[in-house]
PDB file of C-alpha atoms and ligand atoms in Angstrom:
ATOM      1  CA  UNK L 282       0.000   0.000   0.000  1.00 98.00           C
ATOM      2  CA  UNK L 283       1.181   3.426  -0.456  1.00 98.00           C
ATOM      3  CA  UNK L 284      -0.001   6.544   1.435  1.00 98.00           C
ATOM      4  CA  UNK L 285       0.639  10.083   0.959  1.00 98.00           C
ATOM      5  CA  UNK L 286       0.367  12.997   3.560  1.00 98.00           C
ATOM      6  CA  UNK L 287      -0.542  16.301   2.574  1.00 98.00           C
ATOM      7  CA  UNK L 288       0.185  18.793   5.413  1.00 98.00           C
ATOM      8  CA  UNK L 289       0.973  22.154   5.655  1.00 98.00           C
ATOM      9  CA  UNK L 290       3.233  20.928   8.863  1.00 98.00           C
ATOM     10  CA  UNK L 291       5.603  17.756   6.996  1.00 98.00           C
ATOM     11  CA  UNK L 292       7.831  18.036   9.527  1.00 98.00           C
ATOM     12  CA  UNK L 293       5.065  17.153  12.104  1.00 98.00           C
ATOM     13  CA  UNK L 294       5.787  13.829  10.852  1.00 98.00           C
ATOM     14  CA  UNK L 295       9.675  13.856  11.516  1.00 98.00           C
ATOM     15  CA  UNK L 296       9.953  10.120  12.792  1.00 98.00           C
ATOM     16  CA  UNK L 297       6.790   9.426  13.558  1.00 98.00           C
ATOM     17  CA  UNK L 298       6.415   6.040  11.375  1.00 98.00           C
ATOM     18  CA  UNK L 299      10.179   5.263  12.516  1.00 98.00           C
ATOM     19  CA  UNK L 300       9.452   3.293  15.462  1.00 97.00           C
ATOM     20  CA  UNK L 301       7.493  -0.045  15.718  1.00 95.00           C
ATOM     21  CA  UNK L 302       5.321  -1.998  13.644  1.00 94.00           C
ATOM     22  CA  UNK L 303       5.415   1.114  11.047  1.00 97.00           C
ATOM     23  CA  UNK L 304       9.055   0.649  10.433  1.00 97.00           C
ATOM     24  CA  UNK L 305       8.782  -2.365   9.853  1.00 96.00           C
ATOM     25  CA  UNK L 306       6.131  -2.817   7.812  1.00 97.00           C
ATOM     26  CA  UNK L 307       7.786  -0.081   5.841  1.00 97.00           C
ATOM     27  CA  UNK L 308      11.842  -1.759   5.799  1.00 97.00           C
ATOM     28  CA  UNK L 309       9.401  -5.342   4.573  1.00 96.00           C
ATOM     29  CA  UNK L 310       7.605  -3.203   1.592  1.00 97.00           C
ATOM     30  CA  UNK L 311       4.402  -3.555   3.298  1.00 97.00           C
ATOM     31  CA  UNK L 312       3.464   0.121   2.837  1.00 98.00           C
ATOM     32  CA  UNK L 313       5.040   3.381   1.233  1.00 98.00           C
ATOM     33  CA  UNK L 314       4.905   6.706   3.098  1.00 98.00           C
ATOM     34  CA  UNK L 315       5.386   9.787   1.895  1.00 98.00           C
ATOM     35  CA  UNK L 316       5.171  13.201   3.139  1.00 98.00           C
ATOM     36  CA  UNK L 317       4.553  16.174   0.709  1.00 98.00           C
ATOM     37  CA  UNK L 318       4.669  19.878   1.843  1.00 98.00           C
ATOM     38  CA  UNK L 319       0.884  21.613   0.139  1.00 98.00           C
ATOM     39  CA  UNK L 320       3.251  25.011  -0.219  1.00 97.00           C
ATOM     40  CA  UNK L 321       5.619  23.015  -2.530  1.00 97.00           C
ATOM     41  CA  UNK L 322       2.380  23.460  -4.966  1.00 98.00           C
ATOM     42  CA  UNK L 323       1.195  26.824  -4.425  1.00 97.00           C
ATOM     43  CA  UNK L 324       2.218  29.012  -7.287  1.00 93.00           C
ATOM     44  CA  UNK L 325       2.504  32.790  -6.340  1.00 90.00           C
ATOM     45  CA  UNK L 326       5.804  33.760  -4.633  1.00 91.00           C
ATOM     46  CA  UNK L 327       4.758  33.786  -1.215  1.00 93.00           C
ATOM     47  CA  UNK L 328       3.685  30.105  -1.248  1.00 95.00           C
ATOM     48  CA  UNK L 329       0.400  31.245  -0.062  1.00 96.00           C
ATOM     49  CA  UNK L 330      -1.634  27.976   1.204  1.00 97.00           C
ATOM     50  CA  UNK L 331      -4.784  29.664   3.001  1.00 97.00           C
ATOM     51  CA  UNK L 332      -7.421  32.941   3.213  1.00 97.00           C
ATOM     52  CA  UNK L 333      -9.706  34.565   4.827  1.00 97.00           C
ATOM     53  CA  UNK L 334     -13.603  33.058   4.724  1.00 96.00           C
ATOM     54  CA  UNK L 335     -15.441  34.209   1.938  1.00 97.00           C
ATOM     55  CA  UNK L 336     -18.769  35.176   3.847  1.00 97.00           C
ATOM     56  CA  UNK L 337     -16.975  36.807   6.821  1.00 96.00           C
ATOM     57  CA  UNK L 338     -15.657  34.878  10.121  1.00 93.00           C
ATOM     58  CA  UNK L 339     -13.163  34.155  12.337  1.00 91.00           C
ATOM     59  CA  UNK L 340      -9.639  32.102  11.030  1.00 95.00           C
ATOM     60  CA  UNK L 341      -8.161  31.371   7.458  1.00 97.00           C
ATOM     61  CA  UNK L 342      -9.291  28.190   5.091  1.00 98.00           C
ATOM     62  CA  UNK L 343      -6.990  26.570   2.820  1.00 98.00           C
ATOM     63  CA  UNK L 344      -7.184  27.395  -0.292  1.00 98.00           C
ATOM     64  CA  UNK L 345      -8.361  24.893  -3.375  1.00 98.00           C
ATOM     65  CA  UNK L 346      -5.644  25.421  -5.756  1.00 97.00           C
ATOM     66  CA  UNK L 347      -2.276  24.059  -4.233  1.00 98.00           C
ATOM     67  CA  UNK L 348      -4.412  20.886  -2.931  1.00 98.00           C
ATOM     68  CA  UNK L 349      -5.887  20.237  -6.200  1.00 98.00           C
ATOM     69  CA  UNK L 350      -2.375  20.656  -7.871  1.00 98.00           C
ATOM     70  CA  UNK L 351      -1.316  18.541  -5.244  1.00 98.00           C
ATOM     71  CA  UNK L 352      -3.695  15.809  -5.918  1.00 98.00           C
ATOM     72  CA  UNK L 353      -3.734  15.731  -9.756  1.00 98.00           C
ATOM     73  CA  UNK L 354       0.648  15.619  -8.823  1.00 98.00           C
ATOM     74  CA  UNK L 355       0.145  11.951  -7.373  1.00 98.00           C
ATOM     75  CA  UNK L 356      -2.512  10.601  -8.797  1.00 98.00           C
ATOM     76  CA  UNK L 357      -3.096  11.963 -12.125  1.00 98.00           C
ATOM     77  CA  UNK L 358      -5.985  13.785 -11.876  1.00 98.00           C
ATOM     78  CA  UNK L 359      -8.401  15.131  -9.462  1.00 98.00           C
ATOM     79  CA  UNK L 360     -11.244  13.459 -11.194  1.00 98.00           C
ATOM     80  CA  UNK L 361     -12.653  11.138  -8.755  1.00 98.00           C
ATOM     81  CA  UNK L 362     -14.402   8.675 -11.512  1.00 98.00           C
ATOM     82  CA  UNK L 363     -10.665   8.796 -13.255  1.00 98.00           C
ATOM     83  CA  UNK L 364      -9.377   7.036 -10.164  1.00 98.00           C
ATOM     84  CA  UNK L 365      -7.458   4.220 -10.013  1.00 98.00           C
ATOM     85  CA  UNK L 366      -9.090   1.704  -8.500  1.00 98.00           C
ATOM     86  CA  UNK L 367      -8.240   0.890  -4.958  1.00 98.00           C
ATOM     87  CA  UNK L 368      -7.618   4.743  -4.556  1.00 98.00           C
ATOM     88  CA  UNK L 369      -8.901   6.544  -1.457  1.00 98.00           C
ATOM     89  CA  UNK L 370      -8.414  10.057  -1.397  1.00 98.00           C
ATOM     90  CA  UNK L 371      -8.942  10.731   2.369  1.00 98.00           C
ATOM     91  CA  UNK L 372     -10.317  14.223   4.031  1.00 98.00           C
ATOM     92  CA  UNK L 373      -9.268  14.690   7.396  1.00 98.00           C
ATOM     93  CA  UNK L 374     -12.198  16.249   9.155  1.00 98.00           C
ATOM     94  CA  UNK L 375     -14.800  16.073  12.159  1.00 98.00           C
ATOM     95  CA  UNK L 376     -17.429  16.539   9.870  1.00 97.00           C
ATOM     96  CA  UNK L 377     -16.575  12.997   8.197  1.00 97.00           C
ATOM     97  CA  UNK L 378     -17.498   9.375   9.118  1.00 97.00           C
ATOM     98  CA  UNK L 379     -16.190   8.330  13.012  1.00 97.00           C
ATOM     99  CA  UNK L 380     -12.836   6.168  12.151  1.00 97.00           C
ATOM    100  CA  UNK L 381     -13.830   2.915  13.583  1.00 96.00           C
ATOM    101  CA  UNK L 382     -11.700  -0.805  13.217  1.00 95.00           C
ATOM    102  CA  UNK L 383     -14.152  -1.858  10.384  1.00 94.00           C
ATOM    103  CA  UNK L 384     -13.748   0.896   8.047  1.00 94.00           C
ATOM    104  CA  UNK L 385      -9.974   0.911   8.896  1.00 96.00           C
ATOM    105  CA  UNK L 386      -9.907  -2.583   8.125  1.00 95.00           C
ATOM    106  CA  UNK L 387     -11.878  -2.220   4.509  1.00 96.00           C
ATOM    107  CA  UNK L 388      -9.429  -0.479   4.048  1.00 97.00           C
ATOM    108  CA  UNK L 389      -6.599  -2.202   4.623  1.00 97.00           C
ATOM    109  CA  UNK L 390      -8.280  -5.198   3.194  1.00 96.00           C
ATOM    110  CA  UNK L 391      -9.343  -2.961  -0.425  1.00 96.00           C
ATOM    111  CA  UNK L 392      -7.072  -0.102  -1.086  1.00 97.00           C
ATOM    112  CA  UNK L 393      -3.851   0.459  -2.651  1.00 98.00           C
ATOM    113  CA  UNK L 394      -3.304   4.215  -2.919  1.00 98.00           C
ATOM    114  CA  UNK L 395      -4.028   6.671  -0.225  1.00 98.00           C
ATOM    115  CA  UNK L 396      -4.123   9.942  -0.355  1.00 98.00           C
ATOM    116  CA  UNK L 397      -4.826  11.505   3.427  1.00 98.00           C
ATOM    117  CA  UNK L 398      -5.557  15.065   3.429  1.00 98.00           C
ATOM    118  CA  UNK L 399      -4.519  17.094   6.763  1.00 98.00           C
ATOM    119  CA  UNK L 400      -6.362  20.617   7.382  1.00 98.00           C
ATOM    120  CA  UNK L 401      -5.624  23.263   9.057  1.00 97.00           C
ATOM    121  CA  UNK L 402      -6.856  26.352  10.270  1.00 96.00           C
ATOM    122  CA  UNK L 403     -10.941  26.603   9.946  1.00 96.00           C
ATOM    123  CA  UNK L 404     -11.108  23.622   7.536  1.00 96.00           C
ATOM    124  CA  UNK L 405     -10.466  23.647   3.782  1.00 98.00           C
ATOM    125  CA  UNK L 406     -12.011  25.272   0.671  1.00 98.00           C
ATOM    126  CA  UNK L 407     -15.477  22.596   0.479  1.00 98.00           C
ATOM    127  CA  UNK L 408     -14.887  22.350  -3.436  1.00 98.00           C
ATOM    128  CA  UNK L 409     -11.730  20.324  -2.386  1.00 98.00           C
ATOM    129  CA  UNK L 410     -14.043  17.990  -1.590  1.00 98.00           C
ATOM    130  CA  UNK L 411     -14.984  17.056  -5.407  1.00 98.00           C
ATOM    131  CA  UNK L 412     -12.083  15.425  -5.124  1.00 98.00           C
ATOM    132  CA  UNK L 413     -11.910  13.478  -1.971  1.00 98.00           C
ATOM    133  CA  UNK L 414     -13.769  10.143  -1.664  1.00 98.00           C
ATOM    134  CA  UNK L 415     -13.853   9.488   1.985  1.00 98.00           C
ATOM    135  CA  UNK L 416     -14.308  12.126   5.165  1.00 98.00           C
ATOM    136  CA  UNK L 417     -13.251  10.440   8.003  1.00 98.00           C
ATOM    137  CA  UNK L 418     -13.416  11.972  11.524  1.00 98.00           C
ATOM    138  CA  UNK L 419     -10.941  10.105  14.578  1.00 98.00           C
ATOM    139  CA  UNK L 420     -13.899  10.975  16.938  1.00 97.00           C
ATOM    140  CA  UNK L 421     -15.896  13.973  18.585  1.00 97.00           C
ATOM    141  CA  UNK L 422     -13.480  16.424  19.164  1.00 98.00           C
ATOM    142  CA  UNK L 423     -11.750  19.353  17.578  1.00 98.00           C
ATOM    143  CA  UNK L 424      -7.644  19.044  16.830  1.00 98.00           C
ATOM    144  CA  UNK L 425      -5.724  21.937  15.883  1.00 98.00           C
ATOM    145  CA  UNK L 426      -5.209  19.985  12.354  1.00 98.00           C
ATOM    146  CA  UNK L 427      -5.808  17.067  10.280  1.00 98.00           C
ATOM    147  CA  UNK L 428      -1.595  15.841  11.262  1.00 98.00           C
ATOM    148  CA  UNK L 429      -2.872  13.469  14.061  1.00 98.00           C
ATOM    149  CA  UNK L 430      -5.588  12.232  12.737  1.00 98.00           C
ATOM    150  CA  UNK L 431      -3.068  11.149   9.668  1.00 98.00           C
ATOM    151  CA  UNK L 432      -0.954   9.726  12.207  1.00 98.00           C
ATOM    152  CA  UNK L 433      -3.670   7.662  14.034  1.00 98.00           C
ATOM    153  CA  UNK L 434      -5.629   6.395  10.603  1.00 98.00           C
ATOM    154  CA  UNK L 435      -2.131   5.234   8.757  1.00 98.00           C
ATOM    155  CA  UNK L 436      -1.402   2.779  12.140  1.00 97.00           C
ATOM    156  CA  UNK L 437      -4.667   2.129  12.330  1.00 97.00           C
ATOM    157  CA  UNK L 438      -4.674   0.762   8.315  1.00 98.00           C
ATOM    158  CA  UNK L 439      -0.949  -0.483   8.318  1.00 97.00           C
ATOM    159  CA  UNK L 440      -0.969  -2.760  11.495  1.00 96.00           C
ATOM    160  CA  UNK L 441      -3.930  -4.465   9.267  1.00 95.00           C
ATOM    161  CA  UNK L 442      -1.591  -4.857   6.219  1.00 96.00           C
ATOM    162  CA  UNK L 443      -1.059  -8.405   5.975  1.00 95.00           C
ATOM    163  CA  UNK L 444       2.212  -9.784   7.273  1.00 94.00           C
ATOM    164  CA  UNK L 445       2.336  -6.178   9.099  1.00 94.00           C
ATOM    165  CA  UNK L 446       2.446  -7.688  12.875  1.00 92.00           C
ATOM    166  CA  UNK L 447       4.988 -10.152  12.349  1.00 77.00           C
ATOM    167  CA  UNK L 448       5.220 -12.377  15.073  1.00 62.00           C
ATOM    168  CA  UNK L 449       3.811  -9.578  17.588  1.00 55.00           C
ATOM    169  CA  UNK L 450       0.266 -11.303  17.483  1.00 60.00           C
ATOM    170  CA  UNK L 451      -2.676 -11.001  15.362  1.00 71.00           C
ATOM    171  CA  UNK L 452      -5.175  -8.518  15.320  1.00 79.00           C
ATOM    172  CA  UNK L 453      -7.595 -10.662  15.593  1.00 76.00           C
ATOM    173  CA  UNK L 454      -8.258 -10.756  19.141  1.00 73.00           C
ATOM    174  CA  UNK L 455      -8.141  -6.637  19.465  1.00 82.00           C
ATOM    175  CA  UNK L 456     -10.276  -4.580  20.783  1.00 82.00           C
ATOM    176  CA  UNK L 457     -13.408  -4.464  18.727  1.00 86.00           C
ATOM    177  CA  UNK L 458     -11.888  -6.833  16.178  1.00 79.00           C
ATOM    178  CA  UNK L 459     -14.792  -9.194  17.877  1.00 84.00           C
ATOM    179  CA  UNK L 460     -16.975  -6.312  18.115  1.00 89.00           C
ATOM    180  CA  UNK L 461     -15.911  -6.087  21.608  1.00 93.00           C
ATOM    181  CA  UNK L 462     -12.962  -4.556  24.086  1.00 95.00           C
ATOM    182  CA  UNK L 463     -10.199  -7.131  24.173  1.00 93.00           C
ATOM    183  CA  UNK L 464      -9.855  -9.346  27.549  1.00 94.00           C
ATOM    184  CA  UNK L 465      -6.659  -8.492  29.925  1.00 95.00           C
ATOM    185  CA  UNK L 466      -3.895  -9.831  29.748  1.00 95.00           C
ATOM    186  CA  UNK L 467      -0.834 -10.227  32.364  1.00 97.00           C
ATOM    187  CA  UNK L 468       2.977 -11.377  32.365  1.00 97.00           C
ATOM    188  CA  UNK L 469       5.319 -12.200  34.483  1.00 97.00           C
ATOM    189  CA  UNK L 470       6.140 -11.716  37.840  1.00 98.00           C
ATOM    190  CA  UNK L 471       2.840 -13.692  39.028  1.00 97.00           C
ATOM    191  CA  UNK L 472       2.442 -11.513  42.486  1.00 97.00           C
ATOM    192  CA  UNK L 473       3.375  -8.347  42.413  1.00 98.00           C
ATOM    193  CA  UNK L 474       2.587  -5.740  45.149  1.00 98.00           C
ATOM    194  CA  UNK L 475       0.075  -7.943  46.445  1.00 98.00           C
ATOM    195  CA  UNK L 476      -1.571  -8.381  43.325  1.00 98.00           C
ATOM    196  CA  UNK L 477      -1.594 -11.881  41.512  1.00 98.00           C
ATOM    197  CA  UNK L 478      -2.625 -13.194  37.939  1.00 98.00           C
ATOM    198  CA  UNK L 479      -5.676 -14.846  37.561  1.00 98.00           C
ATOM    199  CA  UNK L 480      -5.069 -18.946  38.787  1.00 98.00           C
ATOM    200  CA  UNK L 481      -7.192 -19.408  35.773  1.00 98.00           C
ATOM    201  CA  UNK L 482      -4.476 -18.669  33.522  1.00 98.00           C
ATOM    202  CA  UNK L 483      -1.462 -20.318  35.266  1.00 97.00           C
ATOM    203  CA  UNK L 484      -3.980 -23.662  34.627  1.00 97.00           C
ATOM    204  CA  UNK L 485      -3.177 -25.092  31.248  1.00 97.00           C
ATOM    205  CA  UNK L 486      -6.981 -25.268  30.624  1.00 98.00           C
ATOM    206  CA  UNK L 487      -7.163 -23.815  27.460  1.00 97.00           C
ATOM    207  CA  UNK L 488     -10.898 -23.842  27.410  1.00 98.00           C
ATOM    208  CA  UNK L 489     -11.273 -22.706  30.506  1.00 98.00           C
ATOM    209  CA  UNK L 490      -9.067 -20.220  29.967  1.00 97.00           C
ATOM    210  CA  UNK L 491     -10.635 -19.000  26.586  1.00 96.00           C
ATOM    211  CA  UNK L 492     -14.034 -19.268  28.777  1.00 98.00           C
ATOM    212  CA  UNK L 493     -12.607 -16.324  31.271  1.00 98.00           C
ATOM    213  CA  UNK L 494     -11.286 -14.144  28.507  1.00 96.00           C
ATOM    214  CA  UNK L 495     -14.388 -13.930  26.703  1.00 95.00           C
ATOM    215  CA  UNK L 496     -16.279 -13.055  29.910  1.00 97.00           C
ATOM    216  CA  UNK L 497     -14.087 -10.540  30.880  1.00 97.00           C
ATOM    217  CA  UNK L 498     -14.192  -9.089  27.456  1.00 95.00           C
ATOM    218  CA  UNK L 499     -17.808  -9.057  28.076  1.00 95.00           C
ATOM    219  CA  UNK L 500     -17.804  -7.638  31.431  1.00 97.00           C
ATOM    220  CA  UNK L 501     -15.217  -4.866  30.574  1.00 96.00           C
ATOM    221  CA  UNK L 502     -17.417  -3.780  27.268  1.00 95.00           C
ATOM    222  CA  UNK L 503     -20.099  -3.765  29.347  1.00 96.00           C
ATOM    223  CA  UNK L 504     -18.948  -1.613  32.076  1.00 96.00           C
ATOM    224  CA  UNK L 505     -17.201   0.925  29.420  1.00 96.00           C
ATOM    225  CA  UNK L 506     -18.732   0.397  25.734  1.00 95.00           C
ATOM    226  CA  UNK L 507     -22.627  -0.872  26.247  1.00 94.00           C
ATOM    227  CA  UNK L 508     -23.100   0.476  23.485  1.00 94.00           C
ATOM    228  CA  UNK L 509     -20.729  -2.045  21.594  1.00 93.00           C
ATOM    229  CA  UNK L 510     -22.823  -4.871  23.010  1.00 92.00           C
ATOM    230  CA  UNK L 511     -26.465  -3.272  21.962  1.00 88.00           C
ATOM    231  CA  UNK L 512     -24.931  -3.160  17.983  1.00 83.00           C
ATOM    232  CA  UNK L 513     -23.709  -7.062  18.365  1.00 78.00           C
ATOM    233  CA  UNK L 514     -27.726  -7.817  20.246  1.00 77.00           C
ATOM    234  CA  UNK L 515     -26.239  -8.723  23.380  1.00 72.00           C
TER     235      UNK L 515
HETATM  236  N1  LIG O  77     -13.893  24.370  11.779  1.00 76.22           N
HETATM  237  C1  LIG O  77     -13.738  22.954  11.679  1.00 76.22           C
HETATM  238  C2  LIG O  77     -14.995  22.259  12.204  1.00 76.22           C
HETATM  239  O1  LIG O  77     -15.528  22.721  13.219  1.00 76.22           O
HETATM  240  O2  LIG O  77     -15.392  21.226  11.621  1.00 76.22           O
HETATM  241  C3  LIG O  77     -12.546  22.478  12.520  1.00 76.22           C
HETATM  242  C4  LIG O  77     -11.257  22.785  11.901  1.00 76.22           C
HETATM  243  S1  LIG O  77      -9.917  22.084  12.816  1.00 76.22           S
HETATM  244  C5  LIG O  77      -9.472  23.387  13.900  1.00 76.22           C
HETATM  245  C6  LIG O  77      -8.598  22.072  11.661  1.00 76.22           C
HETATM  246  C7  LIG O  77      -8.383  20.765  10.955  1.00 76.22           C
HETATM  247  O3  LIG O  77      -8.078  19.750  11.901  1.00 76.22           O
HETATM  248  C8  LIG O  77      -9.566  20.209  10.175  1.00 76.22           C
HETATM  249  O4  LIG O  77      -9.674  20.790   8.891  1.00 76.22           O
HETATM  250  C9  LIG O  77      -9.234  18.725  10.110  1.00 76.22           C
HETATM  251  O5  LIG O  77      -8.358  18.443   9.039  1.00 76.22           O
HETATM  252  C10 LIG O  77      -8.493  18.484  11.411  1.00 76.22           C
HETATM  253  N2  LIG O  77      -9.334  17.850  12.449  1.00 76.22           N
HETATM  254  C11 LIG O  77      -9.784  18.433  13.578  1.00 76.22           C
HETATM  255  N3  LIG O  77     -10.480  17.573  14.320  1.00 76.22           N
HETATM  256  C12 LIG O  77     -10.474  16.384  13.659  1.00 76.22           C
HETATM  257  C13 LIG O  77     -11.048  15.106  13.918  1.00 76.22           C
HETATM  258  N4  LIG O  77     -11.765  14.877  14.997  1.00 76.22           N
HETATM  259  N5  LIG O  77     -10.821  14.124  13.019  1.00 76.22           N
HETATM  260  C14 LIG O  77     -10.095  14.341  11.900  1.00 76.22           C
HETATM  261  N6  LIG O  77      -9.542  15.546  11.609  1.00 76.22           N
HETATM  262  C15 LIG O  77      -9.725  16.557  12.463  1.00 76.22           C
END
């Protein structure tokens, strides 16, 4: 898979997908990242990327032209039906769709080329949008910019790349993976500070000990996420 980042902040990204699971994925050939600066495709001499709000208001908005210059750069055009398919051109934005582990996975599963688009600012120029095929929001809050939201939807995708996790475990038993949280785990020592793992899982018992997991899944969704539980009818 590749992805592309455009920011107004590339250096927001200085070793960010360095460490981990990222790195790795990307010294395998898993995934392609690349970071491209929006002012490297603004025209005028200044390098002028945003302006004020047609209609009056508070803040700056990007402005259309470096992004769509930007866009038809990479992929060609900034025609969404010319698309290659398996191309997701990706706003940023808490107006867009809540980021949850089954649209990250479609797309992990589905695309090939993605395009993530980081705002800034009071948003971007809405005819950008003819161009984007996916708003996607990381949840209800406002961030300065789209940079972490990048951040969090790339890991979110790549750790889903087959062959990404290696032998750190699957992802199959993640949170919401099962449409629940995921069960606790512990390691070694097996009493610390008083506090000591589970018998259950020093037993051997492996259906026993699949029996408690699941439960406590349950319990823990149910204490936290109900509303996980009401989506799966339970
Ligand atoms: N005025 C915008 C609104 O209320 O919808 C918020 C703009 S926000 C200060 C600047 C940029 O941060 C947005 O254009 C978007 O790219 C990014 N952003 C902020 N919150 C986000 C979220 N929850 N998910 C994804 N991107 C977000």
């Amino acid at each position: 898979m590749k992805i592309d980042i455009l920011t107004i902040f590339p250096e927001f990204f200085d070793g960010v997908f360095d460490v981990g699971i990222i790195r790795r994925a990307k010294l395998a050939g898993i995934v392609e990242i690349d970071v491209h600066d929006i002012r490297e495709f603004a025209r005028d001499k200044h390098r002028k990327v945003d302006d004020r709000p047609f209609g009056g208001g508070e803040g700056m908005v990007l402005k259309p032209e470096p992004l769509f210059r930007a866009i038809e750069n990479l992929l060609g055009t900034s025609d969404r039906s010319e698309y290659e398919e398996g191309t997701h051109v990706v706003m940023l934005t808490p107006r867009g769709k809540p980021l949850v582990q089954t649209n990250a996975a479609a797309i992990a599963d589905k695309a090939k080329r993605v395009l993530l688009i980081c705002g800034r600012y009071e948003g971007v120029d809405e005819r950008v949008m003819s161009a984007v095929t996916d708003e996607i929001s990381i949840g209800d809050y406002v961030l300065s910019g789209g940079e972490p939201a990048a951040v969090v939807l790339a890991d979110a995708v790549t750790r889903l790349l087959p062959g990404a996790l290696g032998n750190e475990g699957s992802a199959e038993n993640d949170s919401f993976s099962r449409g629940i949280l995921d069960y606790p785990n512990y390691t070694q020592p097996r009493e610390y500070r008083g506090m000591e793992v589970p018998e259950v899982l020093l037993s051997g018992n492996h259906e026993e000990i699949e029996k408690w997991r699941h439960e406590k899944a349950l319990e823990k969704t149910r204490g936290v996420r109900e509303d996980l539980l009401k989506e799966k009818g339970e």
